[in-house]
Amino acid sequence: MSQVGFPIVVASFLLLRTNGRIEKLKDAITDLKSSIDLLKEELTRR
């Protein structure tokens, strides 16, 4: 049991720990896309 249980616990811990970081990264990428779209609009108006 310990040969299977320990890797499952470690994998679960790492998945839960990185989940918050992935959400922050997703939000940052979305913000970057919005900023790029605004910049494109500004450049096409000139």
Coordinates of C-alpha atoms in Angstrom, one line a residue:
M1 CA 0.0 0.0 0.0
S2 CA 2.8 2.5 0.8
Q3 CA 4.4 2.0 -2.6
V4 CA 1.2 3.2 -4.2
G5 CA -0.2 5.5 -1.6
F6 CA 2.8 7.8 -1.2
P7 CA 3.1 8.7 -5.0
I8 CA -0.6 9.4 -5.1
V9 CA -0.3 11.7 -2.1
V10 CA 2.7 13.5 -3.6
A11 CA 1.0 13.9 -7.0
S12 CA -2.2 15.2 -5.5
F13 CA -0.3 17.7 -3.4
L14 CA 1.6 19.0 -6.4
L15 CA -1.6 19.2 -8.5
L16 CA -3.4 21.2 -5.8
R17 CA -0.3 23.4 -5.2
T18 CA 0.1 24.3 -8.9
N19 CA -3.6 24.8 -9.6
G20 CA -3.6 28.3 -8.1
R21 CA -0.5 29.3 -10.1
I22 CA -2.1 28.0 -13.3
E23 CA -5.2 30.2 -12.6
K24 CA -3.0 33.3 -12.1
L25 CA -1.1 32.5 -15.3
K26 CA -4.3 32.1 -17.2
D27 CA -5.6 35.5 -15.9
A28 CA -2.3 37.2 -16.8
I29 CA -2.4 35.8 -20.4
T30 CA -6.0 37.0 -20.7
D31 CA -5.0 40.5 -19.5
L32 CA -2.1 40.5 -22.0
K33 CA -4.3 39.6 -24.8
S34 CA -6.7 42.4 -23.9
S35 CA -3.8 44.9 -23.8
I36 CA -2.5 43.7 -27.2
D37 CA -6.0 44.1 -28.7
L38 CA -6.3 47.7 -27.4
L39 CA -2.8 48.5 -28.7
K40 CA -3.8 47.1 -32.1
E41 CA -6.9 49.3 -32.2
E42 CA -4.9 52.4 -31.3
L43 CA -2.3 51.7 -34.0
T44 CA -5.0 51.2 -36.7
R45 CA -6.6 54.5 -35.8
R46 CA -3.5 56.4 -36.6

